[in-house]
Short mmCIF file of C-alpha atoms in Angstrom, two decimals:
data_model
loop_
_atom_site.label_atom_id
_atom_site.label_comp_id
_atom_site.label_asym_id
_atom_site.label_seq_id
_atom_site.Cartn_x
_atom_site.Cartn_y
_atom_site.Cartn_z
CA MET O 792 12.93 36.18 4.79
CA THR O 793 10.76 35.30 1.52
CA GLY O 794 7.64 33.36 1.76
CA ALA O 795 8.28 30.05 2.98
CA LEU O 796 7.05 28.31 5.01
CA LEU O 797 10.09 27.14 7.25
CA GLU O 798 13.27 29.29 5.78
CA ALA O 799 16.72 29.09 7.90
CA SER O 800 20.35 30.44 6.52
CA GLY O 801 23.16 30.09 7.62
CA ILE O 802 22.49 27.96 10.45
CA GLU O 803 25.74 26.72 12.80
CA ALA O 804 25.36 24.85 15.48
CA PHE O 805 27.12 22.64 17.98
CA ILE O 806 27.05 19.97 20.94
CA ARG O 807 28.93 19.74 23.82
CA GLY O 808 31.01 16.49 24.51
CA ALA O 809 33.32 14.79 26.54
CA ARG O 810 36.17 16.71 24.16
CA GLY O 811 34.04 20.16 24.55
CA LEU O 812 32.34 21.71 21.84
CA ARG O 813 31.48 19.69 18.51
CA LYS O 814 30.22 21.40 15.72
CA ILE O 815 27.47 19.84 14.03
CA LEU O 816 25.68 22.13 11.20
CA ASP O 817 28.33 25.24 9.24
CA GLY O 818 26.37 27.99 7.38
CA VAL O 819 23.39 25.13 6.27
CA ASP O 820 20.23 26.81 4.50
CA LEU O 821 16.93 25.26 3.90
CA ALA O 822 13.52 26.71 2.64
CA VAL O 823 10.21 24.82 2.29
CA HIS O 824 7.77 26.85 -0.11
CA PRO O 825 3.95 26.26 -0.19
CA GLY O 826 2.97 23.45 -2.40
CA ARG O 827 6.12 21.76 -2.72
CA SER O 828 7.27 18.63 -0.79
CA VAL O 829 11.34 18.91 0.23
CA ALA O 830 13.62 16.14 1.91
CA LEU O 831 16.55 16.50 3.65
CA LEU O 832 18.66 13.68 3.05
CA GLY O 833 21.52 12.70 5.39
CA GLU O 834 23.39 9.53 7.24
CA SER O 835 22.62 9.26 10.92
CA GLY O 836 24.10 11.53 12.58
CA SER O 837 24.33 14.04 10.14
CA GLY O 838 22.60 16.69 12.17
CA LYS O 839 19.16 16.72 10.49
CA THR O 840 17.18 15.84 13.44
CA LEU O 841 19.09 18.82 15.57
CA LEU O 842 18.07 21.10 12.49
CA LEU O 843 14.33 20.16 12.51
CA HIS O 844 14.18 20.26 15.87
CA SER O 845 15.94 23.44 16.67
CA LEU O 846 13.87 24.95 14.26
CA LEU O 847 10.63 23.84 15.55
CA GLY O 848 11.66 24.73 19.53
CA LEU O 849 12.16 20.87 20.35
CA HIS O 850 15.99 20.44 20.90
CA ARG O 851 16.88 20.65 24.42
CA GLY O 852 20.51 20.03 24.08
CA ALA O 853 23.08 22.55 24.45
CA PRO O 854 24.38 24.96 23.04
CA GLY O 855 22.83 24.03 19.88
CA ILE O 856 21.97 26.74 17.29
CA VAL O 857 24.82 29.60 17.65
CA ALA O 858 24.36 31.51 14.38
CA GLY O 859 21.84 32.06 11.75
CA ARG O 860 18.62 33.54 10.87
CA ALA O 861 15.34 31.72 10.08
CA ALA O 862 11.58 31.70 10.06
CA LEU O 863 8.15 29.87 10.66
CA MET O 864 5.73 30.59 8.81
CA GLY O 865 6.50 34.30 8.42
CA ARG O 866 7.80 34.79 12.29
CA ASP O 867 11.64 35.79 12.75
CA LEU O 868 12.31 32.91 15.40
CA PHE O 869 16.30 33.81 16.27
CA GLY O 870 16.35 38.11 15.94
CA PRO O 871 14.95 38.54 19.11
CA LEU O 872 17.00 35.53 21.04
CA ALA O 873 20.00 37.95 19.36
CA SER O 874 21.11 38.89 23.09
CA LEU O 875 21.16 35.46 24.73
CA ILE O 876 23.90 34.57 22.48
CA ARG O 877 27.90 35.82 22.45
CA TYR O 878 29.80 33.62 19.45
CA GLU O 879 33.33 33.63 18.58
CA PRO O 880 34.12 31.21 15.66
CA GLY O 881 37.46 30.64 17.17
CA PRO O 882 39.63 28.47 16.66
CA PRO O 883 39.13 27.44 19.42
CA PRO O 884 35.15 28.27 19.15
CA ARG O 885 33.93 30.20 22.13
CA VAL O 886 30.07 30.25 23.11
CA TRP O 887 28.13 31.94 25.70
CA LYS O 888 24.61 31.13 25.36
CA ASP O 889 21.56 31.98 27.86
CA HIS O 890 20.20 28.31 26.77
CA ARG O 891 17.24 28.29 29.20
CA ARG O 892 15.87 31.53 28.42
CA TRP O 893 16.29 30.97 24.86
CA SER O 894 14.60 27.56 24.68
CA ARG O 895 11.95 28.94 26.17
CA ARG O 896 11.24 32.13 23.97
CA LEU O 897 11.58 29.98 21.41
CA ALA O 898 8.85 27.28 22.91
CA ARG O 899 6.94 30.21 23.72
CA ALA O 900 7.23 31.97 20.04
CA THR O 901 6.27 28.32 18.29
CA ALA O 902 3.94 26.85 20.70
CA PRO O 903 0.99 28.87 18.58
CA LEU O 904 1.98 27.03 15.30
CA ILE O 905 3.16 23.55 16.42
CA GLY O 906 0.32 21.29 16.20
CA ARG O 907 -1.74 23.52 14.21
CA GLU O 908 -0.64 25.25 11.45
CA VAL O 909 2.75 22.85 11.77
CA THR O 910 2.71 19.54 12.83
CA LEU O 911 5.35 16.40 13.45
CA ILE O 912 5.25 12.43 12.22
CA PRO O 913 7.41 11.35 14.83
CA GLN O 914 10.50 7.92 13.96
CA ASP O 915 8.55 5.78 16.28
CA PRO O 916 4.50 6.53 16.86
CA LEU O 917 4.12 3.31 18.48
CA THR O 918 6.38 4.81 21.52
CA THR O 919 4.92 8.42 21.00
CA LEU O 920 1.54 8.39 20.85
CA PRO O 921 -0.68 9.03 23.77
CA PRO O 922 -1.16 5.91 26.01
CA PHE O 923 -4.46 6.71 27.65
CA HIS O 924 -6.52 8.16 25.24
CA THR O 925 -8.28 6.15 22.29
CA LEU O 926 -7.66 7.15 18.59
CA GLU O 927 -10.91 8.59 18.37
CA ASP O 928 -10.34 11.05 21.09
CA LEU O 929 -7.00 12.15 20.11
CA LEU O 930 -8.42 12.55 15.87
CA GLY O 931 -11.43 14.96 17.47
CA ARG O 932 -8.92 16.70 19.84
CA ALA O 933 -6.83 16.74 16.44
CA VAL O 934 -9.58 18.29 14.44
CA ARG O 935 -10.97 21.14 17.22
CA ARG O 936 -6.89 22.09 16.92
CA GLY O 937 -7.62 23.37 13.30
CA GLU O 938 -10.94 23.49 13.99
CA PRO O 939 -11.88 24.95 17.35
CA HIS O 940 -15.47 25.83 16.64
CA ARG O 941 -16.67 22.47 16.31
CA THR O 942 -17.97 20.49 19.06
CA ARG O 943 -16.23 17.72 20.64
CA PRO O 944 -18.95 15.46 20.03
CA ASP O 945 -18.75 16.17 16.19
CA ALA O 946 -15.13 16.26 16.34
CA ARG O 947 -14.75 13.03 17.30
CA ALA O 948 -16.86 11.54 14.49
CA GLN O 949 -14.74 12.40 11.83
CA ALA O 950 -11.91 9.88 13.87
CA ALA O 951 -13.23 6.92 10.83
CA GLU O 952 -13.27 9.59 8.39
CA TRP O 953 -9.55 10.48 8.96
CA LEU O 954 -8.71 6.59 9.40
CA ALA O 955 -10.37 5.82 5.99
CA ARG O 956 -7.94 8.28 4.67
CA VAL O 957 -5.06 6.92 5.58
CA HIS O 958 -6.38 3.24 3.64
CA MET O 959 -6.66 1.77 7.92
CA TYR O 960 -9.62 -1.04 7.84
CA ARG O 961 -12.18 -1.74 9.95
CA VAL O 962 -11.86 1.98 11.33
CA ASP O 963 -15.18 1.86 13.27
CA ASP O 964 -13.09 -0.70 15.49
CA VAL O 965 -9.51 0.61 15.02
CA ALA O 966 -11.49 3.70 16.46
CA ARG O 967 -12.31 2.61 19.68
CA ARG O 968 -8.56 1.11 20.00
CA TYR O 969 -5.76 2.68 22.48
CA PRO O 970 -2.10 2.87 21.15
CA HIS O 971 -1.00 -0.24 21.98
CA GLU O 972 -3.03 -2.36 20.47
CA LEU O 973 -2.18 -1.13 16.84
CA SER O 974 0.50 -2.86 15.02
CA GLY O 975 3.55 -1.20 13.35
CA GLY O 976 1.91 -0.07 10.13
CA MET O 977 -1.61 1.35 12.24
CA ALA O 978 0.69 2.96 14.70
CA HIS O 979 2.22 4.73 11.27
CA ARG O 980 -1.37 5.00 9.77
CA ALA O 981 -2.95 7.28 12.72
CA ALA O 982 0.05 8.59 13.00
CA ILE O 983 0.00 10.67 9.62
CA ALA O 984 -3.87 10.70 10.14
CA LEU O 985 -3.36 12.51 13.46
CA ALA O 986 -0.84 15.26 11.52
CA LEU O 987 -3.19 15.60 9.19
CA ALA O 988 -6.09 16.23 10.58
CA PRO O 989 -5.69 19.76 12.04
CA GLY O 990 -4.99 20.54 8.65
CA PRO O 991 -1.70 21.86 8.65
CA ARG O 992 0.08 23.79 5.92
CA LEU O 993 3.41 22.51 7.08
CA LEU O 994 3.85 18.41 7.83
CA VAL O 995 7.05 17.52 8.83
CA ALA O 996 7.88 14.06 8.75
CA ASP O 997 11.35 12.78 10.86
CA GLU O 998 12.33 9.60 9.62
CA PRO O 999 8.20 8.37 9.13
CA THR O 1000 9.39 4.77 7.68
CA THR O 1001 11.70 3.23 9.93
CA GLY O 1002 11.55 -0.39 11.09
CA LEU O 1003 9.16 -0.94 8.42
CA ASP O 1004 8.56 -3.60 6.00
CA ALA O 1005 9.29 -3.29 2.38
CA THR O 1006 5.94 -3.13 1.38
CA LEU O 1007 4.53 -0.85 3.63
CA ARG O 1008 7.49 1.42 3.81
CA VAL O 1009 6.29 2.30 0.06
CA GLU O 1010 2.73 2.15 0.78
CA ILE O 1011 3.29 5.03 3.76
CA LEU O 1012 5.23 6.86 1.68
CA ARG O 1013 3.14 6.90 -1.35
CA LEU O 1014 0.72 7.90 1.22
CA LEU O 1015 2.15 10.83 2.69
CA ARG O 1016 2.70 12.41 -0.88
CA THR O 1017 -0.93 12.00 -1.99
CA ALA O 1018 -2.23 12.90 1.27
CA THR O 1019 -0.24 16.13 1.08
CA ALA O 1020 -1.01 17.07 -2.17
CA ALA O 1021 -4.79 16.57 -2.07
CA GLY O 1022 -5.20 18.79 0.92
CA GLY O 1023 -2.40 21.74 0.89
CA THR O 1024 -0.34 20.69 2.95
CA THR O 1025 3.24 20.83 1.87
CA LEU O 1026 5.74 17.98 3.06
CA LEU O 1027 9.04 18.32 4.94
CA LEU O 1028 10.47 14.63 5.13
CA VAL O 1029 13.76 14.27 7.53
CA THR O 1030 15.28 10.62 6.05
CA HIS O 1031 18.34 8.68 5.62
CA ASP O 1032 16.87 7.47 2.73
CA ALA O 1033 17.21 8.40 -0.61
CA GLU O 1034 14.63 5.89 -2.24
CA ALA O 1035 11.71 7.42 0.70
CA ALA O 1036 13.33 11.36 -0.74
CA ARG O 1037 13.08 9.85 -4.39
CA LEU O 1038 9.00 8.58 -3.78
CA ALA O 1039 8.00 11.44 -1.93
CA THR O 1040 9.20 14.61 -2.67
CA THR O 1041 9.72 16.38 -5.42
CA GLU O 1042 12.99 18.74 -3.95
CA VAL O 1043 16.07 17.71 -2.23
CA SER O 1044 18.83 19.10 0.50
CA VAL O 1045 21.60 16.56 0.77
CA LEU O 1046 23.30 17.30 4.04
CA CYS O 1047 26.66 16.19 4.25
CA GLY O 1048 29.39 17.22 7.41
CA GLY O 1049 27.27 19.88 8.61
CA ARG O 1050 26.60 21.35 5.27
CA ILE O 1051 23.99 21.17 2.31
CA VAL O 1052 26.18 19.85 -0.86
CA GLU O 1053 23.76 19.04 -3.38
CA SER O 1054 19.87 20.57 -4.12
CA GLY O 1055 17.64 20.32 -6.86
CA PRO O 1056 14.26 18.30 -7.97
CA SER O 1057 14.23 14.80 -6.53
CA ASP O 1058 14.12 12.96 -9.64
CA LEU O 1059 16.91 14.36 -10.96
CA VAL O 1060 19.60 14.68 -8.06
CA LEU O 1061 18.08 10.92 -7.03
CA ASP O 1062 18.30 9.45 -10.65
CA PRO O 1063 21.62 7.38 -10.40
CA LEU O 1064 21.88 8.00 -14.01
CA ARG O 1065 20.58 11.52 -14.24
CA GLY O 1066 21.42 13.64 -11.54
CA PRO O 1067 24.00 13.82 -8.89
CA LYS O 1068 26.71 15.48 -9.08
CA HIS O 1069 28.30 15.64 -5.44
CA PRO O 1070 30.36 12.52 -4.41
CA TYR O 1071 28.32 11.93 -1.31
CA THR O 1072 24.81 11.84 -3.08
CA ARG O 1073 26.46 8.92 -5.82
CA MET O 1074 27.65 7.19 -2.69
CA ILE O 1075 24.04 7.24 -0.76
CA LEU O 1076 22.32 5.70 -3.67
CA ALA O 1077 25.36 3.10 -4.25
CA ALA O 1078 24.66 2.31 -0.99
CA ASP O 1079 20.88 1.98 -1.17
CA ALA O 1080 21.35 -0.21 -4.71
CA ALA O 1081 23.65 -2.21 -2.79
CA LEU O 1082 20.96 -2.72 0.14
CA GLY O 1083 18.59 -3.47 -2.49
CA GLY O 1084 21.01 -5.97 -4.18
CA THR O 1085 22.14 -4.83 -7.15
CA GLU O 1086 25.82 -4.55 -5.95
CA ASP O 1087 27.55 -7.06 -4.32
CA THR O 1088 28.44 -4.49 -1.36
CA ALA O 1089 28.29 -1.08 -0.45
CA PRO O 1090 31.11 1.76 -0.75
CA PRO O 1091 32.93 2.92 1.97
CA GLY O 1092 31.74 5.53 3.29
CA HIS O 1093 33.16 8.37 6.83
CA VAL O 1094 31.60 11.67 6.44
CA GLY O 1095 33.50 14.18 9.28
CA PHE O 1096 33.52 18.08 10.46
CA VAL O 1097 37.75 18.42 9.13
CA GLY O 1098 36.68 21.89 7.27
CA GLY O 1099 36.94 22.53 4.15
CA CYS O 1100 34.42 19.63 1.90
CA GLY O 1101 33.31 16.49 5.06
CA TYR O 1102 33.33 14.03 2.50
CA ARG O 1103 36.97 14.17 1.32
CA ALA O 1104 38.23 11.57 4.12
CA ALA O 1105 36.06 8.91 1.26
CA CYS O 1106 36.05 10.59 -1.21
CA PRO O 1107 38.13 9.15 -4.05
CA GLY O 1108 38.47 12.14 -6.42
CA ALA O 1109 39.81 14.23 -3.10
CA THR O 1110 42.26 16.68 -4.18
CA GLU O 1111 44.13 19.18 -1.77
CA ARG O 1112 41.97 21.66 -2.75
CA CYS O 1113 39.26 19.83 -1.22
CA GLN O 1114 40.76 20.92 2.10
CA ARG O 1115 38.57 24.25 1.18
CA LEU O 1116 35.30 24.80 1.27
CA PRO O 1117 33.78 24.63 -2.51
CA PRO O 1118 31.46 27.00 -3.89
CA ARG O 1119 27.90 26.06 -5.01
CA HIS O 1120 28.06 26.12 -8.83
CA PRO O 1121 24.34 24.68 -10.78
CA GLY O 1122 23.62 21.56 -12.22
CA ALA O 1123 22.26 20.19 -15.19
CA GLU O 1124 18.71 21.77 -14.16
CA PRO O 1125 17.14 25.11 -12.98
CA GLY O 1126 16.84 24.77 -9.10
CA HIS O 1127 19.47 22.22 -9.08
CA TRP O 1128 23.47 23.09 -7.34
CA VAL O 1129 26.13 21.45 -6.28
CA ALA O 1130 28.72 22.22 -3.70
CA CYS O 1131 32.28 20.48 -5.12
CA TRP O 1132 35.31 21.17 -6.48
CA GLU O 1133 35.02 18.19 -9.34
CA ALA O 1134 31.96 20.17 -10.67
CA SER O 1135 33.62 23.11 -10.84
#
């Protein structure tokens, strides 16, 4: 694998439901290189969080990932675990996986990195921030994870400075508050400060604007982009919001039906007048426009893992050949590609 901070190739993953195994990811490739901000864009239920948590050793559902390669900060994640899996694609697919040993070993492999070189902004900071410590305590611990030589009082003294960097007001007062004493916007700012304080190389933001009003949403996204750029931290944004991806990142990969269907520069792929070549990407942008009031209704969408193109059931341009998996075709600029028969 290359020098990417996070890299995955050929990832296949299942969840177990009432009707047996259900495939969620099928041959997903993703790479996050230093100095580039990347968005993983797809609707709810597309497998974004499953992919993210599986790569970071946080996913506990079985069987999860059953095939593929991945590296985090240059560490091979799945190679040492290959003996714990037997996978026959089928149909029907057959999976044997020692999930408990897999989870324990992967958690041990990623534990030295999580919280220091890799940090995470959760979807709902109000419910995930530790409730029994003040922000001063939490930020002091975060600083010491990145700089263990610092004394505890010295690290705690940095709390107000970090809160000021994320545009928190009355920082000395807020630093002494507990998480339950924060508003939603304050909790999001605090979560960003906690994620940046250790000086990570990679910051992963999982739907960081969920539940925020429009003004605060834009502010948080701009804060993420400027804060990571200024500190040399690389951002991976996991989101269903195309506008969030456009505002906060420079590159985007669009996930549909368990596969990446389009990838390239955010300002190209997410510009309705210039870039999107895949019908699913265009549907997402049209839906965002509808919510913004520029369209009467959002276009119908139905994404399913059906073999071939996962969007073909809703695609107005679908033909018989869409039942086969489309190859990748180069797009309008270097680094832009689309997996769609329409682009051939």
